[in-house]
Short mmCIF file of C-alpha atoms in Angstrom, two decimals:
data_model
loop_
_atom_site.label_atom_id
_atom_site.label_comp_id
_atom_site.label_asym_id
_atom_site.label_seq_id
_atom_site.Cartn_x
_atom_site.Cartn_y
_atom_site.Cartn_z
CA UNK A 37 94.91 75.38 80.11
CA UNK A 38 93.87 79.13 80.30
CA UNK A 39 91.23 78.59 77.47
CA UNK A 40 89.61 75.39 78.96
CA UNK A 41 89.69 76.82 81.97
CA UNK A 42 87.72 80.15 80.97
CA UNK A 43 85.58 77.97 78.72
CA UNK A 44 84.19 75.62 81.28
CA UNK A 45 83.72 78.72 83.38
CA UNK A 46 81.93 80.32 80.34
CA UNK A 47 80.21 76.87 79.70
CA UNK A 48 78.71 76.81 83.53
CA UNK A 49 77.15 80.34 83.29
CA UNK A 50 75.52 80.01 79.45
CA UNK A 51 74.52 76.38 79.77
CA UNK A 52 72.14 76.71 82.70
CA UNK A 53 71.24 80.35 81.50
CA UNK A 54 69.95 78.39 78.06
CA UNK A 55 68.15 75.53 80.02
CA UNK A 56 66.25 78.41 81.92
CA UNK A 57 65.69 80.20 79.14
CA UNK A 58 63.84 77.29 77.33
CA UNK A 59 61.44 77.06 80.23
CA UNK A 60 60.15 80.31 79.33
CA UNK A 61 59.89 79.33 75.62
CA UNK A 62 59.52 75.39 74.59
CA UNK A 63 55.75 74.43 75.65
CA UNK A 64 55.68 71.32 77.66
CA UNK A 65 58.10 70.39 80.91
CA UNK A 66 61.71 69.63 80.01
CA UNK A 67 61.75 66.46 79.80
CA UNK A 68 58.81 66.75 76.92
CA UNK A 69 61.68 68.69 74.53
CA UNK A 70 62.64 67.58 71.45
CA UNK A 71 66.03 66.48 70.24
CA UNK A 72 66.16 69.65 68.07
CA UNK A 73 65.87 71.77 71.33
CA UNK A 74 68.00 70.29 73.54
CA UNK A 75 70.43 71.17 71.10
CA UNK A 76 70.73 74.12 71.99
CA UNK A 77 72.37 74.12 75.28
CA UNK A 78 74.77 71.37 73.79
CA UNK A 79 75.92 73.60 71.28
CA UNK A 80 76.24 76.78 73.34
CA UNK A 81 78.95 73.98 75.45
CA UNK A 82 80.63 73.53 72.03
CA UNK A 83 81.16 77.20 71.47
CA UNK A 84 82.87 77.72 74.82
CA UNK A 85 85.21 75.35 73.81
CA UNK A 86 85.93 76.50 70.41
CA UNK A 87 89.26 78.70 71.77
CA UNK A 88 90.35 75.77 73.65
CA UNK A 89 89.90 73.30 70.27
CA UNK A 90 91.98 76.11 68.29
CA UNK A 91 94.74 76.65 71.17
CA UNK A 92 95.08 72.66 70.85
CA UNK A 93 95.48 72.73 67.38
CA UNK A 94 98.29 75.14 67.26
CA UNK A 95 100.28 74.16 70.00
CA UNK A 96 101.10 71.31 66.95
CA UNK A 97 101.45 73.66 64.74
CA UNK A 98 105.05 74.29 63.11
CA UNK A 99 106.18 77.57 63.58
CA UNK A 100 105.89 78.43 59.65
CA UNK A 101 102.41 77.82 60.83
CA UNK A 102 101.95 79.56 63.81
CA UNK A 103 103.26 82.63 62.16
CA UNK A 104 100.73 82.66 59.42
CA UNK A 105 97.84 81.96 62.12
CA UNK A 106 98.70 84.53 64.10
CA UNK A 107 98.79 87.12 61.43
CA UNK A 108 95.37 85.97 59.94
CA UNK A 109 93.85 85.91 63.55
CA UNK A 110 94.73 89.48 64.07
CA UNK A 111 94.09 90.90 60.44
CA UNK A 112 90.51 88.78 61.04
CA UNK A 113 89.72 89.82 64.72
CA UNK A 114 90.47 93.66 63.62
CA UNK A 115 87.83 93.53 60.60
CA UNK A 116 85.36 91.71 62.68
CA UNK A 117 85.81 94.13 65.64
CA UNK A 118 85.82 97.18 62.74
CA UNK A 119 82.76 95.94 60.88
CA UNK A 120 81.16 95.41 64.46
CA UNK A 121 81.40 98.52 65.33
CA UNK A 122 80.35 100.23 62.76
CA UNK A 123 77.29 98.36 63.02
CA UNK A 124 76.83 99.09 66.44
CA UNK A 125 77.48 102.92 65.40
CA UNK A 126 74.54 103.01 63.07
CA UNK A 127 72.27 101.21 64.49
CA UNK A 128 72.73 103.03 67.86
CA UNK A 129 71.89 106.16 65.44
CA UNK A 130 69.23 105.43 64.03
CA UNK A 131 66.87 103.51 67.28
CA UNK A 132 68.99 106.21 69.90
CA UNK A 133 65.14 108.21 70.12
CA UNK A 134 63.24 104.49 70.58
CA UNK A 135 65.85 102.93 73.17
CA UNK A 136 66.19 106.24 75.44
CA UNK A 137 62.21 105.93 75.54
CA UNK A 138 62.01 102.77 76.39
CA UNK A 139 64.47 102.54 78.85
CA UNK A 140 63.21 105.68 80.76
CA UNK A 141 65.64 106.55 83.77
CA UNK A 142 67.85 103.40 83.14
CA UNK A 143 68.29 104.25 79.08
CA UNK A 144 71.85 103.46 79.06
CA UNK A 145 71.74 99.69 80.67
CA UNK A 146 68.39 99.17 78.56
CA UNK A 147 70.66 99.67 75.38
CA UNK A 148 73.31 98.03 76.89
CA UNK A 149 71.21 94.71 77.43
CA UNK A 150 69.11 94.98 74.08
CA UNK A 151 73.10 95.17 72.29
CA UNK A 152 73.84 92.39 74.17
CA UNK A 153 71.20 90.30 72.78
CA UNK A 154 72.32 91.41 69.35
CA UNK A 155 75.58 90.36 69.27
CA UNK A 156 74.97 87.10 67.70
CA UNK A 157 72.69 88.28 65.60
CA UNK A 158 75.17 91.02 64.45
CA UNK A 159 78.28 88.37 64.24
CA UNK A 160 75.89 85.79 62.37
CA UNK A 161 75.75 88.86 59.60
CA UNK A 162 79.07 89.89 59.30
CA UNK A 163 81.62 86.68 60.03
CA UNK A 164 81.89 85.27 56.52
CA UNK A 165 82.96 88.77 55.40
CA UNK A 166 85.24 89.40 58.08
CA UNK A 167 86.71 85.87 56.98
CA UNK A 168 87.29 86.77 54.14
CA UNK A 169 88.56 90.45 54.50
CA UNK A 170 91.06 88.58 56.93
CA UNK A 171 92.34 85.99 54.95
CA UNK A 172 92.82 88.55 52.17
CA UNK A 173 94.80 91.54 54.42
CA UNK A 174 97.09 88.75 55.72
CA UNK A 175 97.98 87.01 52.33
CA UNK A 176 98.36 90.53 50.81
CA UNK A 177 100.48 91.49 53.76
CA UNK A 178 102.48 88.61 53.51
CA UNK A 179 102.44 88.62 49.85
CA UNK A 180 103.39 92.20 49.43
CA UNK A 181 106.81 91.55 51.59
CA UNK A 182 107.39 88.09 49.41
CA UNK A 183 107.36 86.08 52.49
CA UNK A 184 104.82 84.24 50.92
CA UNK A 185 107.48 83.37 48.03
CA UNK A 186 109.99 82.53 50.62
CA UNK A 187 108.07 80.15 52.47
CA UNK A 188 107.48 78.39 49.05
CA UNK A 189 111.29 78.62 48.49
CA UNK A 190 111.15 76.08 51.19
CA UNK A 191 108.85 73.15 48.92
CA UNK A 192 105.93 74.30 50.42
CA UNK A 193 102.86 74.88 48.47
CA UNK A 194 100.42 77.67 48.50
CA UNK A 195 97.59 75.85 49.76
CA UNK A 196 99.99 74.18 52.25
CA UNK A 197 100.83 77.38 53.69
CA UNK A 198 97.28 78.12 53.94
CA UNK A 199 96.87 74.96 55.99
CA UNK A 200 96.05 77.01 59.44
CA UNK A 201 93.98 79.07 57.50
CA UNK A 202 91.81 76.88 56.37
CA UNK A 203 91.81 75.19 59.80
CA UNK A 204 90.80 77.89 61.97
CA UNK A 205 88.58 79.05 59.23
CA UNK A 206 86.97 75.86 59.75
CA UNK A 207 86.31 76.77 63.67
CA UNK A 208 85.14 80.59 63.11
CA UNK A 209 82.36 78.66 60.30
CA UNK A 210 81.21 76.33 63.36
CA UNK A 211 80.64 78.79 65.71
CA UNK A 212 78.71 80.82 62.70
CA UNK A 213 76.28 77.85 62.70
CA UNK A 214 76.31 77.76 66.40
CA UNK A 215 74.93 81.31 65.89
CA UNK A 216 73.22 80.44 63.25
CA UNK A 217 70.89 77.79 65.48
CA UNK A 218 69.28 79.34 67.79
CA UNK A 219 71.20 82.76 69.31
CA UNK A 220 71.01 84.78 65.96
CA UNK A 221 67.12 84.18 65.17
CA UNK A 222 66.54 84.76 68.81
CA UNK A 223 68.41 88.31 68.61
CA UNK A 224 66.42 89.15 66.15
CA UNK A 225 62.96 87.44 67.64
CA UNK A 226 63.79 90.37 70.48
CA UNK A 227 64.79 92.84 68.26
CA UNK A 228 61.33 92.57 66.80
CA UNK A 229 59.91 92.62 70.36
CA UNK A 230 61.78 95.40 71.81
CA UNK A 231 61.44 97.93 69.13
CA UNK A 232 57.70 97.12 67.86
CA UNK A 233 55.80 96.63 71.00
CA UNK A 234 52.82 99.20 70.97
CA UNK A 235 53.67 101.32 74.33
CA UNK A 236 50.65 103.20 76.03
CA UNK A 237 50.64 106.72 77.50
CA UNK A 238 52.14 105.42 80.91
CA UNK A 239 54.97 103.65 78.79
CA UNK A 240 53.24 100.30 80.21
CA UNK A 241 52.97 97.45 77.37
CA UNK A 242 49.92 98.01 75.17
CA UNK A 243 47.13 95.24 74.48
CA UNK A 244 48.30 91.92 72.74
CA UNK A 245 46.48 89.23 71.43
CA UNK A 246 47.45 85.39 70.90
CA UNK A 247 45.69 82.47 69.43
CA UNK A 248 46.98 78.65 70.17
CA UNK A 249 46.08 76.58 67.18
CA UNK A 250 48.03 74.02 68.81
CA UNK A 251 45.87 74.08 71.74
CA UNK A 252 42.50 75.90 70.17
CA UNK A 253 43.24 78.58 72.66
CA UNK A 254 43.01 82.53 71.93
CA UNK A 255 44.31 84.73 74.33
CA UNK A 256 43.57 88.61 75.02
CA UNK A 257 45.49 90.70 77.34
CA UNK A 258 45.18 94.00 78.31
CA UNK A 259 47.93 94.62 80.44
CA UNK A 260 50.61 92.07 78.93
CA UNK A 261 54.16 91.43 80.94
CA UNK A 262 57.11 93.95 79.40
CA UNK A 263 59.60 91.75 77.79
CA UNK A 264 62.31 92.21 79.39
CA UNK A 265 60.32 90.71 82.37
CA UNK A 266 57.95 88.04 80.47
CA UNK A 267 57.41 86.73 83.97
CA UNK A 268 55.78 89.36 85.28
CA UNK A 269 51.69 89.07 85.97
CA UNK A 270 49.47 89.37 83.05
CA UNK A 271 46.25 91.84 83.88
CA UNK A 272 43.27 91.98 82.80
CA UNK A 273 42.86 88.75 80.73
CA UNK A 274 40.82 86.92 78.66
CA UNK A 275 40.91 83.32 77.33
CA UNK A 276 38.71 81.65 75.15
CA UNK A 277 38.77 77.35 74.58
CA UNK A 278 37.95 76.55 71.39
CA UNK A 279 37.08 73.28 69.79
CA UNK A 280 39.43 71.68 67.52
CA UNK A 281 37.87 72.89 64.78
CA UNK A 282 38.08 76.37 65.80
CA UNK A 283 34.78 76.56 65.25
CA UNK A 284 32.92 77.01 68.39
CA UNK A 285 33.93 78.12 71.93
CA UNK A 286 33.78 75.48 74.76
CA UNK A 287 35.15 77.96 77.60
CA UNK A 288 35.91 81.42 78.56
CA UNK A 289 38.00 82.66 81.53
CA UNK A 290 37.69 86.18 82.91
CA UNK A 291 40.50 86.79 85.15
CA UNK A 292 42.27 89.82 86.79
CA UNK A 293 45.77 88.47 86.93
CA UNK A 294 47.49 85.29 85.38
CA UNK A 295 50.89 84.49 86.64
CA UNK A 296 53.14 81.37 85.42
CA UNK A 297 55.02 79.14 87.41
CA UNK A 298 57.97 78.03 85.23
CA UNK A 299 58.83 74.91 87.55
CA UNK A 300 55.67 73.92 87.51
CA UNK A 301 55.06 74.68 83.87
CA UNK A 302 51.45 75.88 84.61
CA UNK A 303 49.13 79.34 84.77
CA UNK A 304 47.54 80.14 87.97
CA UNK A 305 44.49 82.36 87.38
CA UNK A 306 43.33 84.91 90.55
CA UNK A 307 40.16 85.97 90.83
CA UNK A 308 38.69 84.45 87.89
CA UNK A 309 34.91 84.08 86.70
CA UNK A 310 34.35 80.76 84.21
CA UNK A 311 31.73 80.60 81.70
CA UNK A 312 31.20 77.43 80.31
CA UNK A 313 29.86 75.89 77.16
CA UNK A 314 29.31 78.79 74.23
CA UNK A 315 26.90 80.67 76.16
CA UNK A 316 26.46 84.61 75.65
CA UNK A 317 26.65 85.96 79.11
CA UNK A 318 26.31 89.68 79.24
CA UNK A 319 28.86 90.90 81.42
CA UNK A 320 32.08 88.36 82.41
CA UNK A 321 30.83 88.67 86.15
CA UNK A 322 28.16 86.08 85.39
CA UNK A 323 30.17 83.01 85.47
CA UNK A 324 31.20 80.18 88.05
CA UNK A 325 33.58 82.81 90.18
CA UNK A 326 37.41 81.56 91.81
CA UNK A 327 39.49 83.24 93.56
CA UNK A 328 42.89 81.13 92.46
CA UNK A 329 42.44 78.66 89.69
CA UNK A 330 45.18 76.18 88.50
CA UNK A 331 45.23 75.88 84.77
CA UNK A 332 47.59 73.47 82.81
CA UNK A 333 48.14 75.43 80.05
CA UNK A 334 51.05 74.73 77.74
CA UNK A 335 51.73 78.63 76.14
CA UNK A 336 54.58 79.97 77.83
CA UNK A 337 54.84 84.05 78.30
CA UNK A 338 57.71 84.17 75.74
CA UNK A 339 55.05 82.87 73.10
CA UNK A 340 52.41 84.87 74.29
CA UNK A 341 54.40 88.28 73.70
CA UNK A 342 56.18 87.17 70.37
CA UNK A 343 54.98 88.22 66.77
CA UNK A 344 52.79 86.05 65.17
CA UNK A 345 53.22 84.07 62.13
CA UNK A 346 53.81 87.56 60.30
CA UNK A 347 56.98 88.01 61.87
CA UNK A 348 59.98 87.05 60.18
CA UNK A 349 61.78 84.07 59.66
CA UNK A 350 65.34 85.01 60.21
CA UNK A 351 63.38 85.18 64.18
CA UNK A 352 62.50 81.38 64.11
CA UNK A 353 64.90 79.22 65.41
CA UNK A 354 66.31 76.67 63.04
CA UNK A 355 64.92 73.57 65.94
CA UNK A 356 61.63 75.33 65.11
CA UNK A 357 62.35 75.44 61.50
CA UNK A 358 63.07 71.81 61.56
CA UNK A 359 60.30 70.85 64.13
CA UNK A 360 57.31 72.72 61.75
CA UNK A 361 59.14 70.40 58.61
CA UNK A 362 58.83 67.31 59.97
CA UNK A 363 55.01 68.15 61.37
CA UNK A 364 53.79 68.72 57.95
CA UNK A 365 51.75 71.51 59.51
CA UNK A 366 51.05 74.80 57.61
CA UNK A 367 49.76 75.82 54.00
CA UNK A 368 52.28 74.82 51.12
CA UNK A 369 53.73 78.25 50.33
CA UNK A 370 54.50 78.34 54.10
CA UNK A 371 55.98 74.90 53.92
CA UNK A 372 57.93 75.83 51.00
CA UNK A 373 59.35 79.21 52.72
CA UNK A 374 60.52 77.28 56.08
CA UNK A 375 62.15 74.44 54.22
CA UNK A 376 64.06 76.73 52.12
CA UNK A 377 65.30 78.69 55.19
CA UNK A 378 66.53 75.64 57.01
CA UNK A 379 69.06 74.71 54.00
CA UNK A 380 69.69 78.04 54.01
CA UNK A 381 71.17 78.10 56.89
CA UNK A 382 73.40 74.92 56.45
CA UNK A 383 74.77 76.14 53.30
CA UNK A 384 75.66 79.11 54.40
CA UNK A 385 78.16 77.64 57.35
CA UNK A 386 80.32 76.26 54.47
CA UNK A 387 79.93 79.84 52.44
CA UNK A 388 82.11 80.78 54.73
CA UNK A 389 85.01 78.74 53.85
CA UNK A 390 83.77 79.09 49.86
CA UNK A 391 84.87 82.76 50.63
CA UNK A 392 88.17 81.85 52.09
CA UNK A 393 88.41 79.46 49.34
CA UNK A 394 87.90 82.38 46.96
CA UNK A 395 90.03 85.08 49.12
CA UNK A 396 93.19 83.62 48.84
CA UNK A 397 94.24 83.89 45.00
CA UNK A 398 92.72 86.97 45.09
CA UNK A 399 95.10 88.29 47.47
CA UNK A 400 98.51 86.47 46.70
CA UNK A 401 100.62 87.62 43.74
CA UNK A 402 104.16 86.58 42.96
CA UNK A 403 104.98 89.19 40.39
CA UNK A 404 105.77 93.05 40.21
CA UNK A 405 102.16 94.18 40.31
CA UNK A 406 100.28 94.89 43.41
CA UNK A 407 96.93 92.88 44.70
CA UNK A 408 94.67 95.52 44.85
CA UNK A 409 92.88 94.17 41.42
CA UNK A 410 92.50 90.48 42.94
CA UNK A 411 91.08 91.77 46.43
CA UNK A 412 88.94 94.42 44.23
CA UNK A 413 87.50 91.31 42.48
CA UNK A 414 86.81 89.23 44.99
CA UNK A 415 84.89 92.04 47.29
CA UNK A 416 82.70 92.40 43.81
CA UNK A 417 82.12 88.47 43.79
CA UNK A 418 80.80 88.62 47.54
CA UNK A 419 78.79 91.41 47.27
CA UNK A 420 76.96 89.27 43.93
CA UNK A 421 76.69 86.28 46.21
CA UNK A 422 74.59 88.50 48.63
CA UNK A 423 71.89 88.80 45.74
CA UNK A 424 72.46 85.25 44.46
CA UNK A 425 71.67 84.13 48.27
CA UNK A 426 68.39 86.62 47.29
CA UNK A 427 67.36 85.72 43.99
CA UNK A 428 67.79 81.60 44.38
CA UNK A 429 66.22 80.93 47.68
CA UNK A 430 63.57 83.45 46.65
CA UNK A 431 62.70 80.57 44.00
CA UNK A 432 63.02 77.91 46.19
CA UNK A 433 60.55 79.83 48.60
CA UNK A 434 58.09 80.04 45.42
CA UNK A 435 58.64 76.49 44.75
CA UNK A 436 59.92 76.58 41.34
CA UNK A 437 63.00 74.73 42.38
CA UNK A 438 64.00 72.22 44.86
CA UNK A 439 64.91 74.14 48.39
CA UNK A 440 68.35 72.32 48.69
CA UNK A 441 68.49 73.33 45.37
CA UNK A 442 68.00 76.79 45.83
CA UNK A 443 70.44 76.96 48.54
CA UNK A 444 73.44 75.25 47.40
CA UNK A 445 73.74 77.00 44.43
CA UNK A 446 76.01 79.95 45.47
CA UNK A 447 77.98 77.50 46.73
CA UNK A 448 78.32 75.63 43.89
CA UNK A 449 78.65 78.64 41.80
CA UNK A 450 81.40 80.61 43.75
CA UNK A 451 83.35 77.10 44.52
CA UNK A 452 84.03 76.67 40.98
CA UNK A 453 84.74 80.05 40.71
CA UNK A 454 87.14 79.94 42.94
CA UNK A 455 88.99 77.18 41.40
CA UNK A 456 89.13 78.97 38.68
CA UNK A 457 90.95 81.92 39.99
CA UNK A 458 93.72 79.56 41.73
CA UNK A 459 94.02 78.26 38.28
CA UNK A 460 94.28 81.35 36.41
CA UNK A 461 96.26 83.51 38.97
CA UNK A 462 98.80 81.14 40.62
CA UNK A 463 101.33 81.21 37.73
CA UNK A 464 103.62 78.42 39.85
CA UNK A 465 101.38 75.68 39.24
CA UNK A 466 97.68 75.35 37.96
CA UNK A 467 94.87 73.95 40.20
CA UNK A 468 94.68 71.08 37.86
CA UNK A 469 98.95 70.68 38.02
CA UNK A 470 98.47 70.76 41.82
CA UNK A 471 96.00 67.65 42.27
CA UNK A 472 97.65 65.27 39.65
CA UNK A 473 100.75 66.24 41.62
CA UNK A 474 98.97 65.65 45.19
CA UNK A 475 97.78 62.31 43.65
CA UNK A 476 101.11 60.96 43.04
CA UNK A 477 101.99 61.62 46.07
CA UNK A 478 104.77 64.76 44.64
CA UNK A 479 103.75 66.99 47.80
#
């Protein structure tokens, strides 16, 4: 009752905190969004309930079972906290000179917020490893005391111990996707914004430019809104209609302040002069002059200040990844480079139970010899998936092999692998003895 109680509670700040959010970011009004989109704040509901889900689960647990989880819940939640913060150590080091200019007289809650927004991004890096390094400190724990070998005394087999393992393995690799979605790319969307932003000599955002090929629009500002306050007025502006072809410009506005209303979803211009038609005025002054125009523009200030298309990808969400796809829009290396990217990301949600797959021979011995080789091994084999997850979607990005392709095949690779290892290292039974075994119904 505790965790569905703090996870509705958690659920009622981040769900309407996510809904606003997309206002500043998804062009059109909400009820315009894509299924893709409004994923989002349906899956930031499922990871507030993600404690509750496990706390269910292992109040039926056995208490063989409950045992095991809560030693591999605290061996996991100590390397995830350990790897975390020596993440959080470095980083801090190395940007310490950028964030304590940015954030002026308020330096410390600046870097407090922009860590904030990198947590996911941070936990999106590191969670299959800490999963892994878990599993492997609490088997080799349990090993090393032959607990392990009395709880098989008991007709239990090895990957029947590892039951809870597995399960709540399962609910750390949803949450990684949940990450993965939309929170992780956008961590590192402002990572990108916050550290790269040209400043000026006041500390006041420098000049940005946009272009809209969506809408034929190009956009220069010369006083932008910071971003941590995209809502603020944009000064000193210019925006040019194209065509659809690009090719020639229909309109220009000339205005000294633009401000959007997010509940409105449009741009209200203040004194603004309008030339129309592709006319060469001399000086902007020369247009039709208003002092407030209304403009229905669909760029939202969140767009506006992002990176172009040179930023990169690990900053696009995967409901834009999957929303450019099915548009067909875009060059074919560009195509190529998305696609790949989006299976990416769903292979590597069940990576993470590939390296719990692989962690657990590795770490469990039943003879006189310690474990130290096996968990040596197996921190070699994840390290090589890092550059097989580099060398294989690189191809699939050049479009020498299929993307799915390119994605899956670490998976594929370190699954077998795996198998392999239970096989060769489990001297009670073989993998192979196991499943005829489990097919007869024997366990």
């Amino acid at each position: 009752m505790i965790w569905l109680i703090l996870g509705a509670l958690l659920a009622q700040y981040l769900v309407p905190a996510e809904l606003e959010q997309m206002k500043w970011e998804i062009p059109g009004s909400p009820e315009d969004y894509p299924m893709a989109q409004l994923m989002r704040p349906i899956l930031h509901c499922l990871f507030c309930f993600l404690p509750f889900i496990g706390a269910v689960i292992y109040a039926f647990m056995g208490t063989t079972d409950r045992y095991i989880t809560r030693n591999f819940l605290s061996f996991f939640l100590m390397c995830t906290f350990i790897l975390l913060l020596i993440y959080l150590l470095a980083d801090f080091t190395d940007n310490m000179e950028r964030l304590r200019n940015r954030g002026g007289d308020h330096a410390v809650m600046g870097a407090l917020k922009f860590y904030g927004s990198q947590l996911p991004m941070i936990l999106y890096q590191i969670l299959p490893y800490t999963l892994m390094m878990g599993t492997m400190w609490c088997l080799s724990k349990l090993s090393g005391t032959c607990e392990i070998t009395g709880m098989m005394q008991s007709g239990r087999s090895l990957l029947s111990l590892c039951r809870p393992i597995f399960i709540f393995g399962a609910l750390v690799s949803v949450a990684y996707g949940i990450f993965g979605y939309h929170w992780a790319p956008n961590g590192m969307l402002y990572r990108q914004m916050y550290l790269k932003q040209e400043k000026r000599a006041d500390g006041s955002p420098a000049q940005i430019f946009y272009q809209s090929d969506a809408n034929s629009r190009h956009w220069v500002i010369e006083h932008p809104a910071s971003i941590d306050n995209p809502g603020a007025p944009m000064k000193m502006l210019q925006i040019k209609q194209f065509d659809k072809s690009m090719t020639s410009i229909e309109k220009r506005y000339y205005a000294k302040e633009a401000i959007w209303d997010k509940e409105a979803a449009t741009w209200t211009l203040y004194d603004v002069y309008v030339h129309e038609k592709n006319t060469e005025q001399i000086k902007p002054t020369d247009g039709v002059h208003h002092a407030e125009l209304l403009c229905h523009f669909n760029e939202k200030p969140y767009q506006i200040l992002s990176p172009g298309p040179g930023g990169r990808i690990e900053s696009i969400s995967t409901a834009d990844l999957h929303e450019y796809i099915t548009s067909g829009a875009g060059g074919k290396e560009d195509r190529y480079k998305r696609r790949t990217e989006w299976h990416v990301r769903i292979a590597k949600i069940f990576t993470c139970m590939v390296l719990v797959l692989l962690a657990i021979p590795s770490s469990v011995t039943f003879q006189r010899r310690g474990t130290m080789k096996g968990i040596g091994i197996a921190i070699i084999l994840a390290a090589l998936m890092l550059f097989l997850y580099r060398v294989f979607p690189a191809l699939g990005e050049a479009g020498v092999i299929q993307a799915w392709i390119s994605a899956w095949i670490p998976n594929v690779v370190y699954t077998i692998i795996a198998i392999y290892i239970f096989r060769k290292n489990l001297a009670h039974r073989s993998f192979r003895e196991w499943l005829r075994a489990r097919m007869k119904g024997e366990l």
